[in-house]
Amino acid sequence: MKPTIYDVAKKAGVSIATVSKVINNTGRISEERRKLVMKVMEELDYQPSSVAVALTGKKTFTIGVLIPDISNPFIAEVARALENEARETGYTIILCSTDYQLEREHDYLELLLKKQVDGIIIATEPKDIEVYEKLTKKKIPHLFFSVEPPSFLSNAVTIDDVRGGYLVGQYLLAKGHLNVALIAEPNRSSGRLRVEGFMQSLKEAGVTFNEKSLIHSKSKVDEARIAAQEVLNLKKRPTALFAGTDLIATIFMNEARKMGVRIPEDISVIGFDNTVHAELADPGLTTIAQPINELAYYAIHNLLKSIENKNTQGHRVMLMPELIERQSVKRVDS
Amino acid sequence: MKPTIYDVAKKAGVSIATVSKVINNTGRISEERRKLVMKVMEELDYQPSSVAVALTGKKTFTIGVLIPDISNPFIAEVARALENEARETGYTIILCSTDYQLEREHDYLELLLKKQVDGIIIATEPKDIEVYEKLTKKKIPHLFFSVEPPSFLSNAVTIDDVRGGYLVGQYLLAKGHLNVALIAEPNRSSGRLRVEGFMQSLKEAGVTFNEKSLIHSKSKVDEARIAAQEVLNLKKRPTALFAGTDLIATIFMNEARKMGVRIPEDISVIGFDNTVHAELADPGLTTIAQPINELAYYAIHNLLKSIENKNTQGHRVMLMPELIERQSVKRVDS
DNA sequence: TTGTAAGCGTTATCAG
DNA sequence: CTGATAACGCTTACAA
């Protein structure tokens, strides 16, 4: 069996208290004993049990991360960045993919509480507000990532999605596109906000928008494929498509190709997220970049701050998105 | 603070033993009391602490998963499948991305042991064999996923990579390709085995292979880009490329396009993994599919078996890959 | 059927 | 400096 602090103490001929003190560098220990204990720990290949430590009221150094689907490239990059940031501060990540199912979200949340995670990052769209109110009430440090927090008491890190949508609108208008279709994620606040920003830019320019050109789809292959076909079959084909995510954009490009529709000659496409898909697409996908690493940095550090001081609540960070121009949008004469 | 079993016991007017028994459905409890206790637990919104449970020698219901990089789409799909399978059996996943760094692998491994995970799935290439021997010695249930296990005492789930490479060779030869370049992952056993299988098929066909056409690259954007350029600048341009992963293949296609090299007209491409990249590539990427969900199923269930019975060791599963034909390989006259 | 008490591996308090 | 010892929240003999 794994050696315990008792084994170390016995072999070193000291008390467990002494061992504990050298482990944690607390109290005062003679250099002599310290070295002895260290040596014994080494010999026994002793590792203090985090479980026991956690039970004494300390932290678990574990953070739960709720995401919809890790195979979505944007989410994968988010997970990567969060984990990386967490690792640097000695935290470990429990990955919880809900696959967009409310039930799984509930189950995972309960599980995380049982496991006594120190904090929770929520990158799934908060649907059942009650559940999250519970987190606030119980003072469980948590932070909403890239989704609109349901309460102002929760921490949050997002980009300015409205601005992102606005940038898209501005850019497409500047390129002469007046008939633009949208494939948006209606079930994500970010999706709705992006549409909002887009509409705002049209409004300011005095351009009207045909509601029929707004299609809904999650950022999932099957759904997006259907949405893409819907756009391609619109009676009056739009000159440009604003896709809610790069994945959707890429799938659209794929469907278009199958139907012999050229991009950007026949229809321009602009995405969102600037994932690797955007870079590798043909033509390169013009898109809105999210500063993922920065977002992750703030997420972890704000959460940690909340963990240190459970009364720090409602801290928010909103970063700015940026347009990355590639070759998927062409200028049209209007 | 979170209610404990004592709070429940007190409020219900019973002993903590009774509460524990109704929680775990052990021992015999009168229906009356059971209901009472359940009600109180409900009222208090009581959740037993997994930490305390784990300390009594039970399991933590946590599995550590070591992967090189979650933003690699194949790995992401693996993670997704593993997590999904684990969730169904009540297990939770701690995600550990090593970013191909041995040191991080060490650190994570130690962390996982401290956290008393019930088992570990290793999808990173085992370099420092000693570390893994320790796992075997300590009887820590573990399983190598999609990598060659360093010892026959370890569990493993892989595909037959040699066969995968062989299929590629066979297919390309059948299409008339005699001058094929390879971009392989040399630091992964799977990469080496795929090359081996490929070579074997050439050998059987009596075709010689020019060593210069074997380029090394990890399945990462930057490295693969350089490797792609190397292939494209080969004095005698090959008629086909066998990319070690779909990501590498896609990046190659991207580089080729930039140089005005058409696919498959000027050069055919075949990938490996059958990730979403393959499907969305233009042209659709012919590739070798790995049965990811099945792999994950066996991985989790074998690991769980090892967890139940710590003496079950060295169990292996090897599944067969399959060629998926799309449009990235054309027939040539040789 | 129910409750008492020991034990799981730590930390921390408080005497020595 | 060092070492008993209680406490953390739970499970599980063992008694009652």
XYZ file of C-alpha atoms (C1' of nucleotides) in Angstrom:
700
model
C 0.000 0.000 0.000
C 0.922 3.597 -0.340
C 3.069 4.837 2.539
C 1.359 7.245 4.907
C 2.637 9.944 7.124
C 2.805 7.347 9.906
C 5.195 5.199 7.922
C 7.447 8.150 7.391
C 7.264 9.159 11.037
C 8.027 5.690 12.263
C 10.954 5.155 9.937
C 12.377 8.554 10.783
C 11.750 8.043 14.469
C 9.750 11.233 14.835
C 6.097 12.106 15.320
C 3.655 12.637 12.507
C 3.387 16.237 13.582
C 7.007 16.759 12.757
C 6.612 15.146 9.377
C 3.596 17.270 8.620
C 5.571 20.336 9.516
C 8.401 19.590 7.197
C 5.951 18.809 4.406
C 4.243 22.132 4.781
C 7.151 24.203 5.952
C 5.184 25.286 8.971
C 6.452 25.664 12.488
C 10.113 25.450 13.315
C 12.066 22.292 12.760
C 15.752 21.702 13.354
C 17.682 21.458 10.154
C 18.860 18.049 11.194
C 15.421 16.545 11.564
C 14.134 18.242 8.497
C 16.812 16.617 6.402
C 16.224 13.273 7.998
C 12.521 13.397 7.323
C 13.079 14.540 3.775
C 15.407 11.658 3.206
C 12.920 9.143 4.539
C 10.126 10.595 2.431
C 12.348 10.228 -0.572
C 13.221 6.635 0.259
C 9.643 5.649 0.794
C 8.559 7.590 -2.255
C 6.001 9.177 0.000
C 3.334 11.480 -1.384
C 0.868 13.157 0.936
C -2.683 12.216 0.064
C -4.614 15.138 -1.349
C -7.750 13.437 -0.218
C -6.779 13.540 3.418
C -5.526 17.081 3.077
C -8.798 18.125 1.541
C -10.681 16.586 4.405
C -8.944 18.812 6.899
C -10.648 21.725 5.301
C -7.966 22.679 2.870
C -8.508 23.052 -0.802
C -8.739 20.238 -3.307
C -6.843 22.208 -5.927
C -9.367 21.099 -8.427
C -11.525 23.179 -10.717
C -14.540 21.857 -12.543
C -15.067 23.056 -16.085
C -18.459 22.750 -17.699
C -18.406 22.841 -21.482
C -20.880 21.828 -24.123
C -18.657 19.709 -26.319
C -14.927 19.269 -26.362
C -14.873 18.236 -29.994
C -15.928 21.748 -30.939
C -12.580 23.311 -31.828
C -13.245 26.609 -30.129
C -14.180 24.848 -26.942
C -11.151 22.609 -27.237
C -8.935 25.645 -27.431
C -10.691 27.144 -24.472
C -10.177 23.948 -22.509
C -6.559 23.893 -23.476
C -5.990 27.454 -22.405
C -7.848 27.036 -19.138
C -6.022 23.873 -18.262
C -2.718 25.434 -19.067
C -3.413 28.425 -16.906
C -4.687 26.243 -14.083
C -1.695 23.937 -14.191
C 0.643 26.822 -13.650
C -1.014 27.570 -10.369
C -1.114 23.956 -9.266
C -4.724 23.353 -10.083
C -6.166 20.448 -11.909
C -9.179 20.441 -14.215
C -12.143 18.114 -14.169
C -13.629 18.142 -17.622
C -17.397 18.019 -17.884
C -18.955 17.932 -21.338
C -22.676 18.325 -21.189
C -23.355 17.731 -24.859
C -25.890 20.546 -24.583
C -28.021 18.469 -22.240
C -29.443 20.232 -19.247
C -29.637 17.026 -17.306
C -25.971 16.300 -17.663
C -25.217 19.803 -16.560
C -27.190 19.215 -13.393
C -25.572 15.894 -12.743
C -22.113 17.229 -13.271
C -22.741 20.213 -11.069
C -23.834 17.960 -8.228
C -20.860 15.743 -8.783
C -18.515 18.679 -8.645
C -20.006 19.853 -5.401
C -19.666 16.412 -3.915
C -16.076 16.319 -5.004
C -15.522 19.579 -3.258
C -13.931 21.310 -6.190
C -12.568 24.682 -5.220
C -14.306 26.431 -8.038
C -16.316 25.957 -11.187
C -15.991 27.487 -14.614
C -19.153 27.422 -16.624
C -18.849 27.684 -20.365
C -22.226 26.157 -21.052
C -25.224 28.337 -21.538
C -26.885 28.713 -18.112
C -30.450 27.629 -18.653
C -31.766 26.623 -15.298
C -30.992 29.752 -13.353
C -31.992 28.252 -10.036
C -29.047 25.911 -10.086
C -26.639 28.758 -10.374
C -28.310 30.779 -7.732
C -27.543 27.888 -5.483
C -23.882 28.294 -6.278
C -24.049 31.917 -5.301
C -25.947 31.163 -2.124
C -23.570 28.450 -1.112
C -20.713 30.767 -1.912
C -19.171 28.307 -4.279
C -16.655 30.273 -6.314
C -17.657 30.117 -9.933
C -17.213 32.018 -13.122
C -19.085 32.154 -16.381
C -16.879 31.860 -19.385
C -17.905 33.263 -22.707
C -21.563 33.114 -21.724
C -23.793 35.726 -20.190
C -23.916 35.187 -16.410
C -27.448 34.777 -15.087
C -26.816 36.980 -12.086
C -24.671 39.991 -11.454
C -23.317 38.229 -8.411
C -21.431 35.772 -10.552
C -17.999 36.342 -11.967
C -17.710 36.362 -15.714
C -15.179 36.596 -18.467
C -16.409 37.182 -21.985
C -15.634 39.055 -25.102
C -17.854 41.846 -26.238
C -20.012 39.777 -28.531
C -22.152 42.713 -29.525
C -19.071 44.471 -30.721
C -18.002 41.319 -32.554
C -21.262 41.224 -34.443
C -21.003 44.919 -35.090
C -17.543 44.520 -36.581
C -18.878 41.885 -38.915
C -21.721 44.090 -40.043
C -19.471 47.049 -40.545
C -16.998 45.028 -42.527
C -19.562 43.388 -44.773
C -21.277 46.691 -45.444
C -17.967 48.240 -46.317
C -17.489 45.445 -48.809
C -20.824 46.270 -50.351
C -22.891 43.402 -48.963
C -26.491 44.384 -48.374
C -28.095 40.967 -48.512
C -26.441 38.962 -45.782
C -27.625 35.685 -44.288
C -26.846 34.645 -40.729
C -26.415 31.262 -39.162
C -26.426 31.931 -35.455
C -26.458 29.907 -32.271
C -29.757 30.934 -30.736
C -29.261 28.918 -27.610
C -26.103 30.751 -26.651
C -26.211 34.266 -25.354
C -23.047 34.966 -27.285
C -24.880 33.946 -30.438
C -27.750 36.275 -29.715
C -25.477 39.158 -28.830
C -23.508 38.755 -32.019
C -26.705 38.965 -34.008
C -27.683 42.010 -32.007
C -24.431 43.769 -32.796
C -24.747 42.866 -36.414
C -28.260 44.242 -36.601
C -27.138 47.404 -34.927
C -24.573 48.053 -37.604
C -27.171 47.521 -40.312
C -29.549 49.821 -38.563
C -26.980 52.566 -38.288
C -26.341 52.206 -41.980
C -30.045 52.271 -42.719
C -30.025 48.817 -44.213
C -32.999 46.566 -43.607
C -32.652 42.932 -42.749
C -34.852 40.138 -43.980
C -35.762 37.986 -40.993
C -35.886 34.946 -43.231
C -32.145 35.191 -43.619
C -31.546 34.399 -39.981
C -31.081 30.664 -39.528
C -30.473 28.886 -36.261
C -27.940 26.176 -35.635
C -25.678 24.888 -32.927
C -22.012 24.696 -33.704
C -22.290 21.009 -34.542
C -21.630 19.331 -37.840
C -25.024 17.807 -38.539
C -27.104 20.780 -37.559
C -24.869 23.244 -39.293
C -25.021 21.245 -42.478
C -28.772 21.538 -42.579
C -28.622 25.233 -41.808
C -26.092 25.704 -44.578
C -28.384 24.047 -47.076
C -31.189 26.244 -45.942
C -29.127 29.329 -46.652
C -27.991 28.020 -49.992
C -31.572 27.366 -50.963
C -32.838 30.794 -50.027
C -34.977 32.158 -52.884
C -32.888 35.247 -53.136
C -29.390 34.036 -52.505
C -27.495 36.370 -50.173
C -24.151 37.794 -51.249
C -22.594 36.971 -47.909
C -23.004 34.706 -44.925
C -22.178 35.575 -41.347
C -21.613 32.272 -39.579
C -21.864 32.190 -35.811
C -18.683 30.157 -35.483
C -15.810 29.102 -37.683
C -17.004 25.543 -37.566
C -20.344 26.578 -38.982
C -18.574 28.683 -41.584
C -16.392 25.797 -42.642
C -19.319 23.473 -42.922
C -21.137 26.042 -44.982
C -18.182 26.330 -47.306
C -18.162 22.584 -47.612
C -21.830 22.406 -48.495
C -21.516 25.286 -50.906
C -18.713 23.539 -52.683
C -20.794 20.424 -53.079
C -23.470 22.486 -54.756
C -20.977 24.147 -57.027
C -21.253 27.481 -55.281
C -17.878 29.205 -55.199
C -16.501 31.152 -52.273
C -16.055 34.048 -52.275
C -16.998 34.521 -55.924
C -20.607 33.461 -55.538
C -21.015 34.091 -51.861
C -18.747 35.585 -49.239
C -18.363 34.010 -45.817
C -17.250 35.383 -42.491
C -16.861 33.333 -39.342
C -16.269 33.840 -35.659
C -13.656 32.561 -33.189
C -10.558 32.321 -35.368
C -9.925 28.684 -34.655
C -7.509 26.601 -36.654
C -10.363 25.826 -39.032
C -10.370 29.410 -40.187
C -6.723 29.308 -41.017
C -6.867 26.023 -42.852
C -10.041 26.667 -44.780
C -9.895 27.264 -48.499
C -10.138 30.147 -49.031
C -8.764 31.377 -45.717
C -11.690 32.383 -43.575
C -12.128 35.984 -42.586
C -13.315 35.885 -39.021
C -13.493 37.530 -35.625
C -10.729 36.494 -33.263
C -11.276 35.920 -29.593
C -8.257 36.385 -27.348
C -8.577 32.909 -25.913
C -5.419 32.847 -23.867
C -6.161 36.169 -22.295
C -9.693 35.098 -21.550
C -8.378 31.967 -19.898
C -5.874 33.949 -17.928
C -8.499 36.219 -16.477
C -10.880 33.339 -15.917
C -8.491 31.314 -13.831
C -7.083 34.243 -11.926
C -10.444 35.768 -11.134
C -11.711 32.428 -10.037
C -8.692 31.915 -7.832
C -9.273 35.299 -6.317
C -12.805 34.248 -5.530
C -11.483 31.067 -4.006
C -9.095 32.939 -1.745
C -11.755 35.324 -0.675
C -15.218 33.888 -0.976
C -16.804 37.275 -0.764
C -15.330 38.544 -3.954
C -18.247 38.161 -6.283
C -19.584 39.659 -9.428
C -16.268 40.518 -10.932
C -16.436 40.881 -14.682
C -14.013 41.108 -17.517
C -14.954 41.851 -21.080
C -12.289 41.710 -23.748
C -12.433 43.031 -27.255
C -12.684 40.831 -30.320
C -10.797 41.648 -33.450
C -11.429 41.138 -37.129
C -8.963 38.931 -38.977
C -9.083 39.414 -42.679
C -8.395 36.505 -44.964
C -9.838 35.667 -48.375
C -13.389 34.522 -47.859
C -15.087 37.864 -48.374
C -15.006 39.702 -51.667
C -16.171 43.175 -52.504
C -19.438 43.411 -54.388
C -21.064 46.269 -56.201
C -24.307 47.226 -54.651
C -21.319 25.692 5.490
C -22.246 22.542 3.713
C -24.361 20.231 5.840
C -22.644 17.063 7.016
C -23.951 13.696 7.908
C -24.132 14.917 11.496
C -26.503 17.706 10.572
C -28.759 15.230 8.878
C -28.578 12.801 11.778
C -29.347 15.460 14.317
C -32.266 16.912 12.420
C -33.695 13.464 11.786
C -33.074 12.414 15.346
C -31.082 9.358 14.389
C -27.433 8.353 14.446
C -24.992 9.052 11.678
C -24.712 5.303 11.127
C -28.343 5.174 10.196
C -27.960 8.031 7.793
C -24.950 6.402 6.226
C -26.916 3.250 5.791
C -29.761 4.881 3.992
C -27.338 6.744 1.766
C -25.624 3.545 0.740
C -28.534 1.195 0.959
C -26.589 -1.040 3.293
C -27.808 -2.803 6.394
C -31.483 -2.953 7.243
C -33.424 0.154 7.995
C -37.103 0.464 8.769
C -39.045 1.979 5.950
C -40.236 4.671 8.300
C -36.790 5.899 9.237
C -35.500 5.595 5.737
C -38.186 7.942 4.514
C -37.580 10.337 7.328
C -33.871 10.485 6.658
C -34.420 10.906 2.959
C -36.737 13.783 3.615
C -34.261 15.506 5.867
C -31.465 15.053 3.357
C -33.687 16.615 0.770
C -34.535 19.546 3.000
C -30.955 20.212 3.899
C -29.873 19.691 0.312
C -27.322 17.325 1.724
C -24.653 15.783 -0.492
C -22.183 13.305 0.948
C -18.638 14.508 0.531
C -16.723 12.399 -1.954
C -13.576 13.496 -0.221
C -14.568 11.933 3.065
C -15.843 8.838 1.324
C -12.582 8.471 -0.523
C -10.694 8.716 2.729
C -12.458 5.695 4.129
C -10.724 3.639 1.514
C -13.399 3.773 -1.120
C -12.820 4.919 -4.612
C -12.572 8.508 -5.762
C -14.469 7.765 -8.960
C -11.947 9.795 -10.803
C -9.790 8.813 -13.748
C -6.777 10.772 -14.885
C -6.275 11.107 -18.620
C -2.887 12.050 -19.979
C -2.952 13.475 -23.481
C -0.473 15.476 -25.496
C -2.721 18.294 -26.662
C -6.463 18.704 -26.480
C -6.541 21.113 -29.398
C -5.494 18.298 -31.678
C -8.838 17.222 -33.121
C -8.167 13.520 -32.901
C -7.205 13.837 -29.275
C -10.236 15.995 -28.633
C -12.471 13.302 -30.021
C -10.695 10.740 -27.923
C -11.195 12.867 -24.835
C -14.810 13.310 -25.683
C -15.381 9.609 -26.138
C -13.502 8.687 -22.986
C -15.332 11.214 -20.905
C -18.639 10.120 -22.252
C -17.941 6.500 -21.489
C -16.642 7.372 -18.041
C -19.638 9.511 -17.204
C -21.982 6.644 -17.850
C -20.298 4.648 -15.158
C -20.205 7.514 -12.698
C -16.585 8.397 -13.211
C -15.159 11.790 -13.719
C -12.157 12.732 -15.832
C -9.186 14.845 -14.866
C -7.720 16.212 -18.043
C -3.952 16.445 -18.247
C -2.413 17.913 -21.377
C 1.323 17.502 -21.396
C 1.965 19.524 -24.525
C 4.513 16.834 -25.412
C 6.649 17.809 -22.440
C 8.087 14.983 -20.419
C 8.300 17.132 -17.348
C 4.637 17.944 -17.375
C 3.886 14.301 -17.774
C 5.872 13.564 -14.646
C 4.260 16.332 -12.710
C 0.786 15.316 -13.713
C 1.427 11.712 -12.896
C 2.523 12.627 -9.400
C -0.455 14.877 -8.986
C -2.802 12.127 -10.050
C -1.302 9.735 -7.559
C -1.632 12.281 -4.801
C -5.234 12.796 -5.754
C -5.779 9.101 -5.477
C -7.378 8.712 -8.864
C -8.738 5.233 -9.318
C -7.006 4.768 -12.616
C -5.004 6.481 -15.313
C -5.344 6.452 -19.065
C -2.180 7.330 -20.891
C -2.515 8.608 -24.416
C 0.864 10.286 -24.444
C 3.860 8.487 -25.773
C 5.534 6.767 -22.805
C 9.094 7.974 -22.873
C 10.426 7.562 -19.403
C 9.664 3.915 -18.880
C 10.663 3.952 -15.243
C 7.731 6.108 -14.334
C 5.306 3.620 -15.740
C 6.997 0.695 -14.128
C 6.252 2.441 -10.891
C 2.581 2.383 -11.778
C 2.754 -1.325 -12.352
C 4.670 -1.919 -9.163
C 2.300 0.154 -7.120
C -0.565 -1.666 -8.764
C -2.122 1.552 -9.950
C -4.653 0.575 -12.594
C -3.659 2.165 -15.847
C -4.112 1.715 -19.540
C -2.256 2.917 -22.579
C -4.479 4.387 -25.203
C -3.490 4.460 -28.817
C 0.191 4.204 -27.864
C 2.430 1.197 -27.527
C 2.587 0.159 -23.852
C 6.116 0.027 -22.480
C 5.502 -3.201 -20.612
C 3.366 -6.218 -21.260
C 2.013 -5.846 -17.751
C 0.110 -2.736 -18.701
C -3.325 -2.683 -20.220
C -3.629 -1.208 -23.656
C -6.182 -0.311 -26.259
C -4.958 0.564 -29.721
C -5.745 0.095 -33.330
C -3.534 -2.004 -35.494
C -1.400 0.824 -36.777
C 0.738 -1.441 -38.886
C -2.352 -2.589 -40.659
C -3.431 1.032 -41.059
C -0.182 1.896 -42.775
C -0.432 -1.226 -44.846
C -3.904 -0.276 -46.039
C -2.592 3.084 -47.125
C 0.253 1.514 -49.076
C -1.999 -0.990 -50.712
C -4.490 1.656 -51.696
C -1.948 4.061 -53.105
C -0.230 1.319 -55.055
C -3.541 0.246 -56.471
C -4.031 3.801 -57.610
C -0.690 3.661 -59.378
C 1.359 5.742 -56.958
C 4.958 4.624 -56.837
C 6.575 7.787 -55.601
C 4.931 8.529 -52.280
C 6.135 10.932 -49.602
C 5.368 10.446 -45.922
C 4.941 12.913 -43.122
C 4.985 10.815 -39.993
C 5.027 11.377 -36.262
C 8.329 9.822 -35.294
C 7.873 10.407 -31.612
C 4.709 8.334 -31.457
C 4.831 4.590 -31.674
C 1.644 4.729 -33.711
C 3.471 6.943 -36.195
C 6.331 4.520 -36.485
C 4.057 1.531 -36.836
C 2.085 3.168 -39.578
C 5.263 3.792 -41.502
C 6.250 0.205 -40.897
C 2.986 -1.097 -42.307
C 3.290 1.193 -45.262
C 6.807 0.016 -46.011
C 5.697 -3.545 -45.741
C 3.101 -3.069 -48.435
C 5.682 -1.504 -50.726
C 8.061 -4.313 -50.080
C 5.495 -6.931 -50.908
C 4.841 -5.126 -54.149
C 8.536 -4.902 -54.870
C 8.513 -1.116 -54.841
C 11.489 0.699 -53.377
C 11.141 3.691 -51.118
C 13.344 6.739 -51.142
C 14.275 7.508 -47.551
C 14.389 11.183 -48.382
C 10.646 11.113 -48.802
C 10.074 10.373 -45.150
C 9.616 13.604 -43.239
C 9.024 13.933 -39.529
C 6.497 16.157 -37.840
C 4.244 16.233 -34.822
C 0.575 16.723 -35.438
C 0.863 20.436 -34.727
C 0.175 23.310 -37.067
C 3.578 24.971 -37.102
C 5.663 21.860 -37.415
C 3.418 20.298 -39.984
C 3.544 23.418 -42.103
C 7.298 23.192 -42.340
C 7.142 19.500 -43.114
C 4.598 20.186 -45.827
C 6.873 22.708 -47.462
C 9.688 20.240 -47.331
C 7.622 17.705 -49.206
C 6.448 20.250 -51.731
C 10.054 21.238 -52.389
C 11.315 17.717 -52.907
C 13.419 17.618 -56.080
C 11.343 14.888 -57.541
C 7.852 15.724 -56.464
C 5.953 12.662 -55.264
C 2.625 11.800 -56.798
C 1.080 11.212 -53.404
C 1.504 12.078 -49.745
C 0.693 9.844 -46.820
C 0.151 12.159 -43.870
C 0.416 10.701 -40.384
C -2.758 12.428 -39.246
C -5.647 14.279 -40.821
C -4.443 17.504 -39.288
C -1.101 17.124 -41.022
C -2.903 16.237 -44.244
C -5.097 19.305 -44.032
C -2.170 21.550 -43.378
C -0.364 20.029 -46.303
C -3.337 20.706 -48.534
C -3.352 24.252 -47.308
C 0.325 24.781 -48.066
C -0.025 23.104 -51.436
C -2.843 25.414 -52.347
C -0.773 28.436 -51.449
C 1.904 27.221 -53.836
C -0.604 26.606 -56.571
C -0.313 22.854 -56.303
C -3.684 21.247 -56.905
C -5.049 18.299 -55.012
C -5.507 15.634 -56.180
C -4.579 16.663 -59.719
C -0.953 17.491 -58.957
C -0.531 15.425 -55.853
C -2.787 13.006 -54.023
C -3.144 13.071 -50.260
C -4.230 10.461 -47.773
C -4.606 11.077 -44.068
C -5.184 9.121 -40.894
C -7.782 9.297 -38.090
C -10.888 10.378 -39.982
C -11.513 13.431 -37.864
C -13.936 16.142 -38.840
C -11.090 17.824 -40.718
C -11.105 14.993 -43.211
C -14.752 15.415 -43.918
C -14.625 19.167 -44.281
C -11.456 19.354 -46.319
C -11.629 20.317 -49.945
C -11.387 17.889 -51.597
C -12.740 15.415 -49.060
C -9.796 13.652 -47.534
C -9.351 9.953 -48.067
C -8.152 8.607 -44.763
C -7.946 5.738 -42.331
C -10.690 5.720 -39.738
C -10.127 4.773 -36.142
C -13.141 3.446 -34.268
C -12.809 6.043 -31.545
C -15.956 5.273 -29.649
C -15.218 1.594 -29.547
C -11.681 2.288 -28.456
C -12.983 4.484 -25.679
C -15.484 1.875 -24.656
C -12.840 -0.787 -24.265
C -10.460 1.619 -22.610
C -12.838 2.633 -19.870
C -14.231 -0.810 -19.299
C -10.884 -2.525 -19.204
C -9.605 0.088 -16.850
C -12.618 -0.333 -14.624
C -12.024 -4.054 -14.603
C -8.497 -3.383 -13.467
C -9.810 -1.090 -10.790
C -12.191 -3.721 -9.482
C -9.517 -6.334 -9.462
C -6.062 -4.879 -9.190
C -4.470 -8.068 -10.366
C -5.955 -7.947 -13.816
C -3.032 -6.642 -15.765
C -1.697 -6.751 -19.262
C -5.048 -6.928 -20.969
C -4.889 -5.749 -24.539
C -7.329 -4.827 -27.208
C -6.411 -4.076 -30.777
C -9.088 -2.873 -33.136
C -8.962 -2.682 -36.892
C -8.722 0.578 -38.804
C -10.624 1.071 -41.990
C -10.014 3.029 -45.147
C -12.486 5.788 -45.928
C -12.395 6.844 -49.539
C -13.103 10.428 -50.436
C -11.687 12.565 -53.228
C -8.131 13.429 -52.316
C -6.439 10.562 -54.149
C -6.527 10.205 -57.898
C -5.393 7.347 -60.066
C -2.126 7.900 -61.928
C -0.490 6.017 -64.737
C 2.781 4.551 -63.741
C -33.228 -2.265 13.556
C -30.242 1.140 15.605
C -26.208 3.300 17.715
C -21.286 3.520 19.474
C -16.805 3.905 18.255
C -12.665 2.981 15.596
C -10.310 4.185 11.566
C -9.068 6.482 6.935
C -4.412 10.321 6.297
C -3.859 14.808 7.125
C -3.495 19.503 9.738
C -3.318 22.288 13.706
C -3.645 23.353 18.567
C -1.516 23.175 22.655
C 1.307 21.388 26.148
C 5.936 19.989 27.129
C 11.659 22.607 18.737
C 8.747 18.369 19.339
C 4.863 15.398 20.084
C 0.060 14.040 21.789
C -4.327 14.615 20.322
C -8.623 16.465 18.433
C -10.848 17.340 14.231
C -12.265 16.835 9.208
C -16.899 13.636 7.155
C -17.710 9.265 6.284
C -17.981 3.785 6.531
C -18.268 -0.214 9.021
C -17.645 -3.716 12.506
C -19.566 -4.681 16.656
C -22.779 -4.062 20.491
C -27.073 -3.328 22.144
